[in-house]
CSV table of C-alpha atoms in Angstrom, one decimal:
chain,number,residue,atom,x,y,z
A,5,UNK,CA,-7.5,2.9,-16.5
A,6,UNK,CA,-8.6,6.0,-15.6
A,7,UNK,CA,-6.3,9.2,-15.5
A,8,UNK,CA,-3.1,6.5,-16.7
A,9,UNK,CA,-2.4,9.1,-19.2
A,10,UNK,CA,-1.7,11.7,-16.5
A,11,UNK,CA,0.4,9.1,-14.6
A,12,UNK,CA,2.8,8.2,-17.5
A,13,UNK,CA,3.2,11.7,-17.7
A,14,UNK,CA,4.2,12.2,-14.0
A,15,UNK,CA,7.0,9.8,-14.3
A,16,UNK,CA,8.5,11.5,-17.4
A,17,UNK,CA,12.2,12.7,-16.7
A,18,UNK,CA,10.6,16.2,-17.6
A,19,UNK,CA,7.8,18.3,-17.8
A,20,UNK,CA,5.3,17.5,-20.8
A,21,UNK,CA,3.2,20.2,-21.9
A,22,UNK,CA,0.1,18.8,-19.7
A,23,UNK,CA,2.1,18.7,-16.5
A,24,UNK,CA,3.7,22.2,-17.3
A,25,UNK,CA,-0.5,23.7,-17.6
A,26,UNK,CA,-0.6,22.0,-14.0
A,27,UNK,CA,1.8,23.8,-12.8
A,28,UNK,CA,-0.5,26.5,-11.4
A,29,UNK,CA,-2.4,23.9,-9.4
A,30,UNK,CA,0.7,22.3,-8.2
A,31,UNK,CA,2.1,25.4,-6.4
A,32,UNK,CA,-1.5,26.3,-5.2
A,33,UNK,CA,-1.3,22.4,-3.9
A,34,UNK,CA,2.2,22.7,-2.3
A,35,UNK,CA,0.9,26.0,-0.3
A,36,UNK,CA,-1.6,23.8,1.3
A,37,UNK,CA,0.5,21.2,2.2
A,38,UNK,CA,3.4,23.8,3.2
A,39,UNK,CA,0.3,25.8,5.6
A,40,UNK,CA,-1.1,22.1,7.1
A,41,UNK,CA,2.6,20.7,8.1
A,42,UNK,CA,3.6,24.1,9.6
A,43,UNK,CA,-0.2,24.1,11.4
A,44,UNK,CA,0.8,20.9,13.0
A,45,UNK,CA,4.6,22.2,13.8
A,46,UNK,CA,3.4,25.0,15.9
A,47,UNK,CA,1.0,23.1,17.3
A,48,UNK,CA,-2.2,25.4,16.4
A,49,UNK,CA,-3.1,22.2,15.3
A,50,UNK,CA,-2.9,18.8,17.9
A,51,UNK,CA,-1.7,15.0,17.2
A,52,UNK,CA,-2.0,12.2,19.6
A,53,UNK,CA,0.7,9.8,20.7
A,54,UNK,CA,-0.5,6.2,21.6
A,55,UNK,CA,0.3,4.1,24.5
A,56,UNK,CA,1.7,1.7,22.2
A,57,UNK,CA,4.4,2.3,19.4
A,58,UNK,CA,3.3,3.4,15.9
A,59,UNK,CA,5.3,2.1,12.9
A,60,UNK,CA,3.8,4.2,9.7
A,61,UNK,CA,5.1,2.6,6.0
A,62,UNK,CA,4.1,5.1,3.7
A,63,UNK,CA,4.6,7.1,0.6
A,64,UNK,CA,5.2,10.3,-0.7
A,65,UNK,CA,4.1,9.5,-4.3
A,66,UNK,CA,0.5,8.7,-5.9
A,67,UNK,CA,1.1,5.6,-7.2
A,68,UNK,CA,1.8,1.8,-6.2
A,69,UNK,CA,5.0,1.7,-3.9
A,70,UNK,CA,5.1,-1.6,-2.7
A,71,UNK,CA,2.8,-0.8,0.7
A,72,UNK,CA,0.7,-3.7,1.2
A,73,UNK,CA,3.1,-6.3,0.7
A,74,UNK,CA,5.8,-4.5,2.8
A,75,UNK,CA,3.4,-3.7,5.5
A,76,UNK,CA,2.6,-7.8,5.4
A,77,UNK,CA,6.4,-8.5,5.3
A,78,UNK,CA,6.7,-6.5,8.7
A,79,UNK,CA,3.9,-7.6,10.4
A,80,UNK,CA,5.0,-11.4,9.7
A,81,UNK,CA,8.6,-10.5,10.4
A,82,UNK,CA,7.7,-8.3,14.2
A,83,UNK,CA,5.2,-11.7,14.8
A,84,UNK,CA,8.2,-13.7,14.7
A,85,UNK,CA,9.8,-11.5,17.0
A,86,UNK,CA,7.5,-12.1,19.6
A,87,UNK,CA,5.3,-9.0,19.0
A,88,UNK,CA,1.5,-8.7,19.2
A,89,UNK,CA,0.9,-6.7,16.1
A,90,UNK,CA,-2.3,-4.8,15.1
A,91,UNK,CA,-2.8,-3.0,11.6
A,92,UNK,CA,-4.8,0.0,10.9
A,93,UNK,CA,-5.8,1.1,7.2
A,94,UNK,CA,-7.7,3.8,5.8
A,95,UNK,CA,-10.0,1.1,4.2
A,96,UNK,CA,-10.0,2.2,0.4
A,97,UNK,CA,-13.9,3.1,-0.4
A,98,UNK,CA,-15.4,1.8,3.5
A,99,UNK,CA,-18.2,4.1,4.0
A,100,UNK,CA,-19.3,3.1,7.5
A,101,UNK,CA,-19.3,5.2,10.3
A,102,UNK,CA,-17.4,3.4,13.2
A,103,UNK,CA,-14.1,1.7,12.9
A,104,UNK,CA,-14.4,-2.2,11.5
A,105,UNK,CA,-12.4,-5.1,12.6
A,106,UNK,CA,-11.9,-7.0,9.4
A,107,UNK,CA,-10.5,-10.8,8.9
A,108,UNK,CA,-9.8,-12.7,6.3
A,109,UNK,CA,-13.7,-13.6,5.3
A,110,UNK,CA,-14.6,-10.2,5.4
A,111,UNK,CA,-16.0,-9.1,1.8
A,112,UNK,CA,-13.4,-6.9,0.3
A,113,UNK,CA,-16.1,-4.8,-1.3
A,114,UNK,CA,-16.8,-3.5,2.0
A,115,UNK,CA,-13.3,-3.3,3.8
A,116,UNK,CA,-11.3,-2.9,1.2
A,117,UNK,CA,-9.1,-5.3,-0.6
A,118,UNK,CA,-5.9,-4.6,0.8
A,119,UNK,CA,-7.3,-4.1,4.1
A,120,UNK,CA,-8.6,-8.1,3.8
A,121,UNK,CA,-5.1,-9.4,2.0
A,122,UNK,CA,-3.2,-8.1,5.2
A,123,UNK,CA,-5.8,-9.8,7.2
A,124,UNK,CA,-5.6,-13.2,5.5
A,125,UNK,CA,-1.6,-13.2,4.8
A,126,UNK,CA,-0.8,-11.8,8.5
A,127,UNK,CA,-3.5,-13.0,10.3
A,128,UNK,CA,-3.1,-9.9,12.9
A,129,UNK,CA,-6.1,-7.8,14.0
A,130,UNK,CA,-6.7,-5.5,11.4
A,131,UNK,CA,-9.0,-2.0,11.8
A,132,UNK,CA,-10.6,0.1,8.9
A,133,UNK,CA,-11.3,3.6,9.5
A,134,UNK,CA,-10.3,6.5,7.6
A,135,UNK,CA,-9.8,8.5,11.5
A,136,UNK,CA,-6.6,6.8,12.2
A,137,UNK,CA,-6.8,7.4,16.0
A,138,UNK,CA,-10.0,6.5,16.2
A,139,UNK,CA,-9.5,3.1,14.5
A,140,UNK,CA,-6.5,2.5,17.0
A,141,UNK,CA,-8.1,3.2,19.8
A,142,UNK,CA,-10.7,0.7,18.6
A,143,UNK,CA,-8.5,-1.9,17.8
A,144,UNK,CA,-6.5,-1.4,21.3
A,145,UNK,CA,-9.6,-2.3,22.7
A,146,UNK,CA,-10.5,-5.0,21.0
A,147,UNK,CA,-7.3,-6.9,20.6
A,148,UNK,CA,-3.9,-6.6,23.2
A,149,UNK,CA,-1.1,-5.4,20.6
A,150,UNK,CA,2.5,-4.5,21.6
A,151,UNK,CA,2.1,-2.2,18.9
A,152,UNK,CA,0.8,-0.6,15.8
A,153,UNK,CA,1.4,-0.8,11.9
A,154,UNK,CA,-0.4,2.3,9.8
A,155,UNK,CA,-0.6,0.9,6.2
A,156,UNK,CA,0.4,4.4,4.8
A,157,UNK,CA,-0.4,7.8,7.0
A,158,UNK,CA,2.5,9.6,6.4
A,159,UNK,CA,0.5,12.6,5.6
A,160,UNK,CA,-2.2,12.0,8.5
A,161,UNK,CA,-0.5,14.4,11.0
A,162,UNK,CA,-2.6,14.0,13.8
A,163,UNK,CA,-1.3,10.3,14.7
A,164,UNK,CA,2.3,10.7,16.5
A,165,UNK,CA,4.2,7.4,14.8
A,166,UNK,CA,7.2,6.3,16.6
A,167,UNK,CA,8.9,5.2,13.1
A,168,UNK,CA,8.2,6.3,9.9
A,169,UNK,CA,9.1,4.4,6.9
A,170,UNK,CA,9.2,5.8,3.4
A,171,UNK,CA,8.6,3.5,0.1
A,172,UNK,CA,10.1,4.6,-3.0
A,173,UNK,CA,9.6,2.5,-6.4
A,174,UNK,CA,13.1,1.9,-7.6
A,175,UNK,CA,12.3,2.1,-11.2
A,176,UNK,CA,10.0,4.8,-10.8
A,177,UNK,CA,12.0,7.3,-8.1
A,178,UNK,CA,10.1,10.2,-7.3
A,179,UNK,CA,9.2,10.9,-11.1
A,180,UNK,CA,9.7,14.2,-12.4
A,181,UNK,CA,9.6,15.8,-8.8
A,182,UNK,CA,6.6,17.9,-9.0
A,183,UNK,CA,3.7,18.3,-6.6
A,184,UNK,CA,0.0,17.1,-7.7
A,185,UNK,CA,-1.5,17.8,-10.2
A,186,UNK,CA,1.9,18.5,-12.4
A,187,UNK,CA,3.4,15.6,-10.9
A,188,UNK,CA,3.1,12.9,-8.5
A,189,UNK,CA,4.5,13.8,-5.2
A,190,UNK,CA,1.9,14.2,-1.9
A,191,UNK,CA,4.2,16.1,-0.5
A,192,UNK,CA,8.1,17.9,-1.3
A,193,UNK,CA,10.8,15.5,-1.5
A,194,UNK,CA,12.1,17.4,1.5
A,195,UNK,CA,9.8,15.6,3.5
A,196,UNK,CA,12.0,12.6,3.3
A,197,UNK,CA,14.5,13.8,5.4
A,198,UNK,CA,12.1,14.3,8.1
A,199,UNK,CA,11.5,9.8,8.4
A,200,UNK,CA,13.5,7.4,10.1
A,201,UNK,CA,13.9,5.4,6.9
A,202,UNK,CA,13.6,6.0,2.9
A,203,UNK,CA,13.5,2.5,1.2
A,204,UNK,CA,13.4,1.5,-2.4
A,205,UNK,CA,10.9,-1.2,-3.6
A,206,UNK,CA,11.3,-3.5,-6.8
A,207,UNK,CA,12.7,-6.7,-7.8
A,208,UNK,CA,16.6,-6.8,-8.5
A,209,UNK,CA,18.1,-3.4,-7.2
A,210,UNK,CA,16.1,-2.5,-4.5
A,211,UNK,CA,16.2,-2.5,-1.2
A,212,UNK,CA,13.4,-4.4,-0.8
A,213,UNK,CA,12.6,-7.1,-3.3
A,214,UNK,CA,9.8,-8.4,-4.3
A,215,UNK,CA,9.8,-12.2,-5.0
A,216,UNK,CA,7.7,-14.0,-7.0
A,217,UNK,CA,6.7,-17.4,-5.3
A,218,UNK,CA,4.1,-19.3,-7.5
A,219,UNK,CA,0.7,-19.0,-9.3
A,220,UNK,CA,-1.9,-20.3,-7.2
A,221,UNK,CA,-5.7,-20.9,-7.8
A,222,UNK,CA,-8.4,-18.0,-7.2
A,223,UNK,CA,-11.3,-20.4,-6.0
A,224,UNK,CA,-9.4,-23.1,-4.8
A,225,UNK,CA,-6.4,-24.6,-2.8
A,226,UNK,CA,-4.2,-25.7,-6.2
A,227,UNK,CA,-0.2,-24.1,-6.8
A,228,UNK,CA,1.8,-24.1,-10.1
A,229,UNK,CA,5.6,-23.3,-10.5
A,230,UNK,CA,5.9,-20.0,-11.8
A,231,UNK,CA,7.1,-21.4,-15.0
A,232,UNK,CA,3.4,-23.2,-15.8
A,233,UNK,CA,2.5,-21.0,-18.0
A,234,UNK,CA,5.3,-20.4,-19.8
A,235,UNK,CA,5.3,-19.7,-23.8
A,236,UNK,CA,1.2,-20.1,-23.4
A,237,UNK,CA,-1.3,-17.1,-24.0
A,238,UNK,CA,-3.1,-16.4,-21.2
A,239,UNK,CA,-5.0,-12.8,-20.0
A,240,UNK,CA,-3.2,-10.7,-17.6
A,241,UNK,CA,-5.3,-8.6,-15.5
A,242,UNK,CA,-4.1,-5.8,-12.8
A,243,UNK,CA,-6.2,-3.3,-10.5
A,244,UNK,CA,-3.7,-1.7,-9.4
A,245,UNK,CA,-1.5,1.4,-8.9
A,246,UNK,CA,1.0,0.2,-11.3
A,247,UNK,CA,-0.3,-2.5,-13.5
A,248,UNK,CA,2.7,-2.0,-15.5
A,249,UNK,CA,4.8,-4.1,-13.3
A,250,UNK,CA,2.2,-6.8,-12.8
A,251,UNK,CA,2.5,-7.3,-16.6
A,252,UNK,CA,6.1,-7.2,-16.5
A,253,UNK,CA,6.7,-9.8,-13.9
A,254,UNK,CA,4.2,-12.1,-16.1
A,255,UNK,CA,6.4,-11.6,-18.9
A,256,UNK,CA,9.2,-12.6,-17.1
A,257,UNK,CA,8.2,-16.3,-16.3
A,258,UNK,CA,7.5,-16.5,-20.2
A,259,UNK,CA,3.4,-15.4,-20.4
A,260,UNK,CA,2.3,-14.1,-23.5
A,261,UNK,CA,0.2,-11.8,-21.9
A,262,UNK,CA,-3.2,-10.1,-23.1
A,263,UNK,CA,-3.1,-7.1,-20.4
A,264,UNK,CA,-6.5,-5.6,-19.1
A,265,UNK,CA,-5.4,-2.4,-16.6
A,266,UNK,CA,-8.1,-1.9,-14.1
A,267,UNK,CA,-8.2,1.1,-11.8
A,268,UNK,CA,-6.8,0.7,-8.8
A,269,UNK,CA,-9.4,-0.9,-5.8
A,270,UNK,CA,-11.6,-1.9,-8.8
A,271,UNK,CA,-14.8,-3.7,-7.8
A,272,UNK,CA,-15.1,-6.4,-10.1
A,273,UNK,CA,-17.5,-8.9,-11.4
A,274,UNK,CA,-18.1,-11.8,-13.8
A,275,UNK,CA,-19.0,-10.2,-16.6
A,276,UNK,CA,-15.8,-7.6,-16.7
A,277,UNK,CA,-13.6,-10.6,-16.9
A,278,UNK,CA,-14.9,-12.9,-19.3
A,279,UNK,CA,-12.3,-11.7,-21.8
A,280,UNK,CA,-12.3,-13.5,-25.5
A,281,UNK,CA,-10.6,-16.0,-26.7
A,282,UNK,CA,-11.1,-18.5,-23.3
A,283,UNK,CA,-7.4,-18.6,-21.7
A,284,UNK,CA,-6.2,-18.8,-18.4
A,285,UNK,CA,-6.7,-15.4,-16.4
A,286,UNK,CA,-3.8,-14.5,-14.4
A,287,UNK,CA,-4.5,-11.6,-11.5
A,288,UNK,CA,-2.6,-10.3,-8.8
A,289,UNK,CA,-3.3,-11.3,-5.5
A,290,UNK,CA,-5.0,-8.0,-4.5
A,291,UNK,CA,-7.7,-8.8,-7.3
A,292,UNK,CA,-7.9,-12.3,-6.4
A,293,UNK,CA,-9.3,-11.5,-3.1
A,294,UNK,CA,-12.3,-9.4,-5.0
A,295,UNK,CA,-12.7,-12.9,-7.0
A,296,UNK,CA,-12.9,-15.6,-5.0
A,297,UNK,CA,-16.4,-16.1,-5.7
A,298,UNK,CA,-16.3,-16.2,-9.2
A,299,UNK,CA,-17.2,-19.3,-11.3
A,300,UNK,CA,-14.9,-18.2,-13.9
A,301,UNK,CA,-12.5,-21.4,-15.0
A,302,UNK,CA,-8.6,-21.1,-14.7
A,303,UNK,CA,-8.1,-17.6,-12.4
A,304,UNK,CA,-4.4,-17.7,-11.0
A,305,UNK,CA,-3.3,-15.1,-9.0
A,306,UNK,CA,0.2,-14.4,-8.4
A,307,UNK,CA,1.8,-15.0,-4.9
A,308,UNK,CA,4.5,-12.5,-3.8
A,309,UNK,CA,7.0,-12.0,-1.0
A,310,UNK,CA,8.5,-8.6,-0.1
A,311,UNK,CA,12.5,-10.3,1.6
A,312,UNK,CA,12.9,-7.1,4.0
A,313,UNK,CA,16.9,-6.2,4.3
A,314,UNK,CA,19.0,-7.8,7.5
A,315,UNK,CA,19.9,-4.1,8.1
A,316,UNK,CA,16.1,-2.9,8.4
A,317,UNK,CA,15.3,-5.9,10.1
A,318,UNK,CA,17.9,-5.4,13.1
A,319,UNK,CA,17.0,-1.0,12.8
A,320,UNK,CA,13.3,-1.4,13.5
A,321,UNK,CA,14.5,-4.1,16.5
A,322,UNK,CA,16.7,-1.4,17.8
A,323,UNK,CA,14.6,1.4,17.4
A,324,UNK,CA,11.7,-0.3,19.2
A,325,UNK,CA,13.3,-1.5,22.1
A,326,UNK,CA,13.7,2.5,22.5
A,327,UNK,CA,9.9,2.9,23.1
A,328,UNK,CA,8.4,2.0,26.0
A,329,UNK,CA,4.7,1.6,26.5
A,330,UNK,CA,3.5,4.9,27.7
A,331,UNK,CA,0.2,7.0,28.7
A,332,UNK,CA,-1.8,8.3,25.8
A,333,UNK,CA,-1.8,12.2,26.3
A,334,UNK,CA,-1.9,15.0,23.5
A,335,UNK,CA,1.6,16.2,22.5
A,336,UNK,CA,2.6,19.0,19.7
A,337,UNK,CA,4.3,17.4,16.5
């Protein structure tokens, strides 16, 4: 994976002697950030509130935080709720020029994979565009929503959210606290104290937990327990921020896993995966979706809840019964 070097570094207690040479960097980094935020604070620079509510789930950290499948949690949860819910993403690698409503049969090779995993798991309106207001307004007019998730944005200014929500690996914390390139934080972990909620992701102690469900078939409609493979040999694949954990959780229902890291969004094909010896190839659901046309024998991805907390639950409830629809106007941050 490229650059995993620099990230085991990052989340090291301490400095190693490559992040301390970074250091330079970093503080040139954090005067940029410092100069943009207080750009957008004294309104030299403008953002735009919507006439609908915006929920942002975010991080402050480069590396996998549990987004995607919180952002699906959420979505799923506010549907129950009675909530007409449209998602807007950056769309990892999209290169058109106009905002793109995506579903679930969209190729992910041009929307983006987790772009079409919300789609399929949520089955809300989902738009692509890196210009987060303009992909809102786009989706506003092309599908009535109550309101608006952001799959990450915390750093994208210029969109006013109503809620901001923070995500936090709880294994991982904030690593060793530094700003890019000496370590992996976006932006100072005083910017935390500036969201409506900081939340921990994981499996056990976390606030929200991520539970595995079952293995189910890349090209075709089949489930096994999660204990199927169990004592067997089998490769275990991840394209993701942290395929660390993917190789983990494998090990945990008893895989003897062969890992292959991937970098994150990787565009795959047949030939990449048709490891040696022939065993089952387990993937995580985000790589399945890049797969599904594959006529590689015995794919299994692995399907995962996020279980949001009761208290989180009932504090977005509250929160949004606080905003009412309103007209779209430009407003200082």
């Amino acid at each position: 994976m490229r650059f995993d070097f620099l990230t085991k570094a990052w989340y090291q207690p301490k400095l190693t002697l490559l992040t301390a040479l970074l250091l330079p960097l970093a503080a040139l980094f954090a005067g940029v950030v410092a100069l943009r935020r207080y750009a957008y604070r004294r309104a030299w620079l403008r953002v735009t509130r919507l006439p609908v509510p915006v929920i942002v789930v975010g991080n402050i950290t480069i590396g996998g935080t549990g987004k995607t499948p919180t952002v699906i949690a959420l979505a799923l949860f506010l549907k129950s709720q009675g909530y007409r819910v449209g998602i807007i993403s950056r769309g990892v690698g999209v290169k058109r020029r106009e905002p793109w409503l995506v579903n679930a049969n969209t190729s992910p090779h041009l929307a983006g994979d987790e772009a079409v995993l919300i789609a399929k798991r949520t089955e809300c309106p989902v738009v692509v565009f890196p210009d987060r207001i303009a992909g809102a307004h786009f989706l506003l007019k092309q599908s009535p929503c109550d309101l608006i998730l952001s799959d990450d944005g915390l750093q994208h200014y210029r969109l006013q959210p109503d809620i901001t929500i923070a995500l936090m690996d709880a294994k991982r914390q904030l690593g060793n606290r530094f700003m890019l390139p000496a370590g992996p934080l976006r932006e100072p972990a005083s910017r935390l104290a500036h969201v409506n909620f900081v939340l921990t992701t994981g499996r056990d102690v976390a606030d929200i937990r991520f539970q595995a469900e079952a293995w189910c078939s890349v090209t075709g409609d089949q489930t096994q327990t999660l204990t199927a493979f169990s004592g067997q040999k089998a490769h275990v694949m991840a394209g993701i921020s942290n395929p660390q954990a993917f190789f983990e959780c494998a090990a945990r229902v008893g895989v003897q896993g062969i890992p292959h890291s991937f970098q994150d969004h990787q565009a795959y094909t047949e030939a990449m995966l048709n490891f040696t010896p022939r065993l089952p190839l387990l993937m995580t659901e985000k790589d399945a979706v890049k797969c599904s046309g594959f006529s590689i024998p015995d794919m299994w991805y692995l399907s995962q809840t996020a279980i949001l907390p009761d208290f989180f639950k009932q504090a977005i409830l509250h929160q949004l019964k606080g905003v009412l629809p309103r007209e779209a106007k430009i407003m200082p941050a």
